[in-house]
XYZ file of C-alpha atoms in Angstrom:
334
model
C 29.187 24.114 -34.904
C 28.838 27.756 -34.114
C 25.500 28.936 -35.840
C 22.857 30.043 -35.176
C 20.810 27.017 -36.211
C 22.498 24.526 -34.239
C 20.812 24.030 -30.858
C 24.397 22.423 -29.464
C 25.734 26.169 -29.585
C 21.843 28.010 -28.508
C 21.673 25.534 -25.592
C 24.931 25.868 -24.665
C 25.026 29.548 -24.802
C 22.063 29.743 -22.014
C 23.227 31.472 -18.547
C 23.040 29.095 -15.878
C 20.851 32.387 -14.031
C 18.700 31.506 -17.001
C 18.248 28.308 -16.287
C 17.615 28.793 -12.377
C 15.423 31.669 -12.765
C 13.284 30.026 -15.282
C 13.492 33.528 -17.257
C 12.038 32.318 -20.252
C 11.852 35.374 -22.103
C 15.539 34.898 -22.646
C 15.453 32.228 -24.479
C 14.824 32.700 -28.365
C 12.052 30.255 -28.919
C 10.614 31.679 -31.551
C 13.317 30.772 -33.406
C 11.984 27.276 -33.975
C 9.127 25.746 -33.968
C 7.116 22.602 -32.233
C 5.489 19.341 -33.908
C 2.189 21.297 -33.840
C 3.072 24.765 -33.559
C 5.668 27.943 -32.746
C 8.382 27.413 -30.423
C 7.118 30.603 -28.668
C 4.186 27.955 -26.995
C 6.501 25.876 -25.412
C 7.440 28.219 -22.411
C 3.771 28.701 -21.635
C 3.634 24.924 -21.242
C 6.494 25.204 -18.854
C 5.293 27.836 -16.579
C 1.841 25.845 -16.344
C 4.209 22.660 -15.508
C 5.583 23.983 -13.535
C 2.772 25.814 -11.277
C 0.610 23.887 -8.039
C -2.373 23.658 -10.707
C -1.957 19.639 -10.677
C -4.901 18.583 -13.839
C -3.398 21.797 -15.411
C 0.204 20.771 -15.142
C -0.992 17.443 -16.244
C -1.977 18.691 -19.402
C 0.987 20.903 -19.900
C 3.044 17.926 -19.700
C 0.696 16.167 -22.487
C 1.215 18.323 -25.128
C 4.816 18.864 -24.278
C 4.785 15.021 -25.122
C 3.425 15.910 -28.078
C 5.112 18.938 -29.345
C 8.328 17.887 -28.151
C 8.210 14.677 -29.175
C 5.907 12.951 -31.496
C 5.904 8.643 -32.986
C 9.158 8.653 -31.064
C 11.040 12.016 -32.901
C 12.359 14.520 -31.620
C 12.347 18.271 -32.601
C 15.096 20.829 -31.784
C 13.309 23.271 -29.620
C 13.442 19.961 -27.525
C 16.776 20.809 -26.434
C 15.507 24.485 -25.462
C 13.268 22.684 -23.443
C 15.138 20.567 -21.080
C 17.231 22.680 -18.922
C 13.382 23.819 -17.350
C 12.268 20.178 -17.608
C 14.968 19.327 -15.308
C 14.748 21.799 -12.861
C 10.516 21.217 -13.098
C 11.250 17.731 -12.673
C 13.010 18.260 -9.395
C 10.449 20.426 -7.475
C 7.238 20.770 -9.225
C 4.727 18.550 -9.081
C 6.038 15.024 -7.569
C 3.045 12.888 -9.619
C 4.029 14.161 -12.562
C 8.018 13.157 -11.519
C 8.313 10.329 -13.384
C 6.680 11.199 -16.998
C 8.604 14.763 -17.128
C 11.805 13.253 -16.938
C 11.122 10.132 -19.278
C 10.811 12.785 -21.744
C 13.647 14.316 -21.213
C 15.324 10.914 -21.757
C 13.296 10.483 -24.970
C 14.752 13.696 -26.256
C 18.322 13.149 -25.461
C 18.425 9.875 -27.852
C 17.820 8.593 -31.145
C 14.112 7.136 -31.982
C 13.521 4.160 -30.509
C 10.030 2.396 -31.741
C 10.685 -0.594 -29.677
C 14.562 -1.374 -31.414
C 15.315 -4.778 -29.522
C 18.711 -5.475 -31.404
C 22.238 -5.774 -29.641
C 22.818 -2.613 -31.565
C 20.206 -0.554 -30.907
C 18.562 -1.356 -27.535
C 21.594 1.028 -25.742
C 21.433 3.413 -29.060
C 21.578 6.836 -28.022
C 22.977 8.572 -31.107
C 21.461 9.788 -33.843
C 22.494 8.804 -37.928
C 24.225 11.815 -38.528
C 22.157 11.686 -41.806
C 18.740 12.419 -40.760
C 17.746 16.080 -40.469
C 14.358 16.762 -39.179
C 11.506 17.925 -41.897
C 11.188 21.359 -41.046
C 14.366 23.440 -40.542
C 16.809 20.524 -41.644
C 19.384 20.307 -39.232
C 20.324 17.434 -37.902
C 18.421 15.027 -35.124
C 21.588 14.821 -33.097
C 23.010 18.014 -32.874
C 19.272 18.532 -30.686
C 20.248 15.124 -29.124
C 23.441 16.322 -28.502
C 22.495 19.694 -27.347
C 20.283 17.685 -25.151
C 22.561 15.800 -23.549
C 25.129 18.432 -23.215
C 22.241 20.369 -21.378
C 21.571 16.929 -18.696
C 24.946 16.752 -18.177
C 25.269 20.323 -17.534
C 22.705 19.849 -15.110
C 24.148 16.530 -12.674
C 22.885 17.900 -9.924
C 19.979 18.131 -10.495
C 19.349 14.710 -10.764
C 21.734 12.860 -8.134
C 19.511 13.888 -5.510
C 15.947 12.258 -7.369
C 17.799 9.222 -7.916
C 16.799 7.670 -4.866
C 13.536 8.965 -4.796
C 10.439 7.516 -2.783
C 8.719 6.750 -6.316
C 10.059 3.230 -8.430
C 9.188 5.148 -11.303
C 10.610 8.340 -11.191
C 14.207 6.306 -9.895
C 13.624 4.206 -13.163
C 13.140 7.277 -15.244
C 16.268 8.862 -13.090
C 18.483 6.180 -14.147
C 17.050 6.510 -17.819
C 17.807 10.329 -18.006
C 21.705 10.255 -16.325
C 22.415 7.280 -18.802
C 22.370 9.780 -21.393
C 24.783 11.761 -19.787
C 28.160 13.382 -22.208
C 30.483 13.781 -19.136
C 31.416 12.713 -15.527
C 30.839 9.447 -16.410
C 32.828 7.640 -13.636
C 30.434 9.566 -11.410
C 27.334 8.943 -13.137
C 28.884 5.450 -13.525
C 29.376 5.207 -9.551
C 25.815 6.994 -8.718
C 23.999 4.120 -10.172
C 25.976 1.276 -8.632
C 25.268 2.548 -5.189
C 21.662 2.789 -6.389
C 22.152 -0.820 -7.378
C 23.455 -1.889 -4.452
C 20.337 -0.619 -2.010
C 17.403 -1.450 -4.938
C 14.751 -3.568 -3.635
C 12.428 -2.910 -6.324
C 13.127 -5.432 -9.650
C 12.075 -2.872 -12.307
C 14.370 0.002 -11.345
C 17.239 -2.901 -10.824
C 16.597 -3.598 -14.433
C 16.779 -0.022 -15.450
C 19.997 0.604 -13.067
C 21.514 -2.505 -14.940
C 20.260 -0.930 -18.430
C 21.614 2.271 -17.710
C 25.295 1.116 -16.469
C 25.523 -0.463 -19.462
C 24.355 2.019 -21.724
C 27.098 4.574 -20.423
C 29.484 1.718 -20.844
C 28.706 1.108 -24.241
C 29.146 4.732 -24.792
C 32.405 5.167 -23.083
C 33.821 1.199 -24.758
C 34.393 0.686 -21.431
C 36.230 -3.097 -21.485
C 35.292 -3.887 -17.771
C 31.543 -3.829 -18.587
C 31.287 -6.916 -20.518
C 32.398 -9.154 -17.549
C 31.052 -7.141 -14.602
C 27.678 -7.738 -16.756
C 28.374 -11.899 -17.222
C 29.238 -12.195 -13.560
C 25.551 -10.773 -12.605
C 23.402 -12.937 -14.820
C 25.820 -15.947 -14.358
C 25.225 -15.638 -10.317
C 22.379 -17.899 -9.495
C 21.649 -15.907 -5.965
C 20.520 -12.776 -7.650
C 16.931 -12.351 -8.668
C 16.121 -13.916 -11.875
C 15.123 -10.051 -12.760
C 18.499 -9.269 -12.389
C 20.271 -12.202 -14.165
C 17.689 -11.354 -17.398
C 18.627 -7.409 -17.213
C 22.507 -8.103 -16.984
C 21.688 -10.950 -19.726
C 20.231 -7.794 -21.920
C 23.135 -5.721 -21.023
C 25.718 -8.307 -22.031
C 24.039 -9.072 -25.227
C 23.882 -5.020 -26.168
C 28.046 -4.711 -24.890
C 29.506 -7.535 -26.761
C 29.067 -9.606 -30.140
C 30.063 -12.990 -28.850
C 27.929 -15.904 -29.781
C 24.800 -17.098 -27.022
C 26.094 -19.699 -24.507
C 24.793 -22.464 -23.513
C 23.789 -21.092 -20.190
C 22.906 -17.716 -20.831
C 20.392 -19.833 -23.767
C 19.407 -22.133 -20.761
C 18.788 -19.118 -18.460
C 16.780 -17.163 -21.457
C 14.297 -20.360 -21.815
C 13.766 -20.579 -18.553
C 9.780 -20.991 -18.388
C 10.025 -19.083 -15.275
C 11.431 -16.053 -17.249
C 8.772 -15.979 -19.467
C 6.747 -14.518 -17.033
C 8.865 -11.262 -16.043
C 6.734 -9.616 -19.678
C 4.569 -7.477 -17.194
C 7.548 -6.540 -15.122
C 9.736 -5.723 -17.832
C 7.167 -3.343 -19.308
C 7.815 -0.812 -16.370
C 11.664 -0.482 -17.956
C 11.689 2.436 -19.633
C 14.120 1.052 -22.472
C 11.487 -0.835 -23.577
C 8.280 0.239 -25.536
C 5.261 2.238 -23.780
C 2.408 3.742 -26.156
C 1.654 7.401 -26.023
C -1.440 6.314 -27.699
C -4.091 3.252 -26.929
C -4.137 0.033 -24.637
C -3.709 -1.997 -27.503
C -0.963 -0.294 -28.651
C 0.709 -0.923 -25.941
C 0.503 -4.518 -25.380
C 1.649 -4.876 -29.379
C 4.738 -3.150 -28.205
C 4.856 -5.088 -25.300
C 4.245 -7.783 -27.324
C 6.841 -7.116 -30.448
C 9.266 -6.683 -27.839
C 9.265 -9.837 -26.141
C 9.178 -11.493 -29.009
C 12.597 -10.125 -29.845
C 14.386 -9.808 -26.560
C 12.046 -11.528 -23.999
C 11.746 -15.643 -23.290
C 8.235 -16.842 -25.038
C 10.408 -16.556 -28.151
C 13.661 -17.513 -27.098
C 15.014 -17.815 -30.816
C 14.555 -14.305 -31.180
C 16.230 -13.364 -27.773
C 19.380 -15.197 -29.832
C 18.739 -13.884 -33.213
C 19.475 -9.886 -31.359
C 20.993 -7.738 -33.980
C 19.442 -9.437 -37.278
C 16.421 -7.067 -37.229
C 15.829 -4.439 -40.304
C 16.681 -0.828 -40.259
C 14.195 1.079 -37.830
C 11.041 2.812 -39.182
C 11.233 6.720 -39.475
C 8.003 9.441 -38.641
C 8.521 12.455 -39.388
C 5.174 14.100 -40.326
C 2.674 14.324 -37.393
C -1.369 13.719 -38.350
C -3.144 14.282 -34.822
C -2.092 14.993 -30.989
C -1.450 11.708 -29.377
C -2.889 10.968 -25.659
C 0.534 11.912 -23.284
C 1.714 9.087 -20.452
C -0.551 9.283 -17.361
C 1.851 10.595 -14.590
């Protein structure tokens, strides 16, 4: 750590006034590239995203998704954009807030590709040996830099957690779950929001966010919390299933009969559409057909309808690696 190519050092050196003032010209964009071109194209897209022209902002966000997070991969210059994306999400066009926050969260976690393993769903860190094809910098350095930037700007995220839009609330939980400092404060905010939350998909997102932080911190109390939640027959069904997923990712224990009964309940099988609204689960950024295929694949691993696969979480093979983009993909809608 400490070299000019170490994104952890580069992002950590950005002064607060530069971030707050959107002083893009003081950021070394040109030393890095995105997936389709030079990094000095990024500040123009950020400025357009922050503009009051909703259609131009939507197009800019699409280009940022394509350039900074192609096919599940992230790239070093993306971490430089994180402080500005957070500020734009807090103050920019409300209709793009959820997608902007989702982009931040994806930059700050490993490639996922619908990884439904017990080890994979809540994993944040990337393989230390995995390097970018353009700079050969470890991808995990970029993830660490993005997570540190998020942690430095928690004050921007907490006010968005009760946003009127449920997609924004879910996306905010998705971002908060990548924090690297102030864990008790983040967890407390998520628990408080969960106690008030009425939207089913957001409740699941909050549960998974709490579990992801607990997994990172190796919180020994978290498994008991998750088990108590999925064991509680008075809880809504989606809350119990979300807690069951959290518990499965927090422990290596065999699946008890009580959980097996919950996961094979025919009513649980009908939650697939709701769970597609949860950011941890795969969303296609290409076509409707791709989205349907991704949802089916994830459902087979993680939700009833294929209960045997749920009970075998942890047996999947390694995640695929997609590094070389061939053409842009359509960005997620706002």
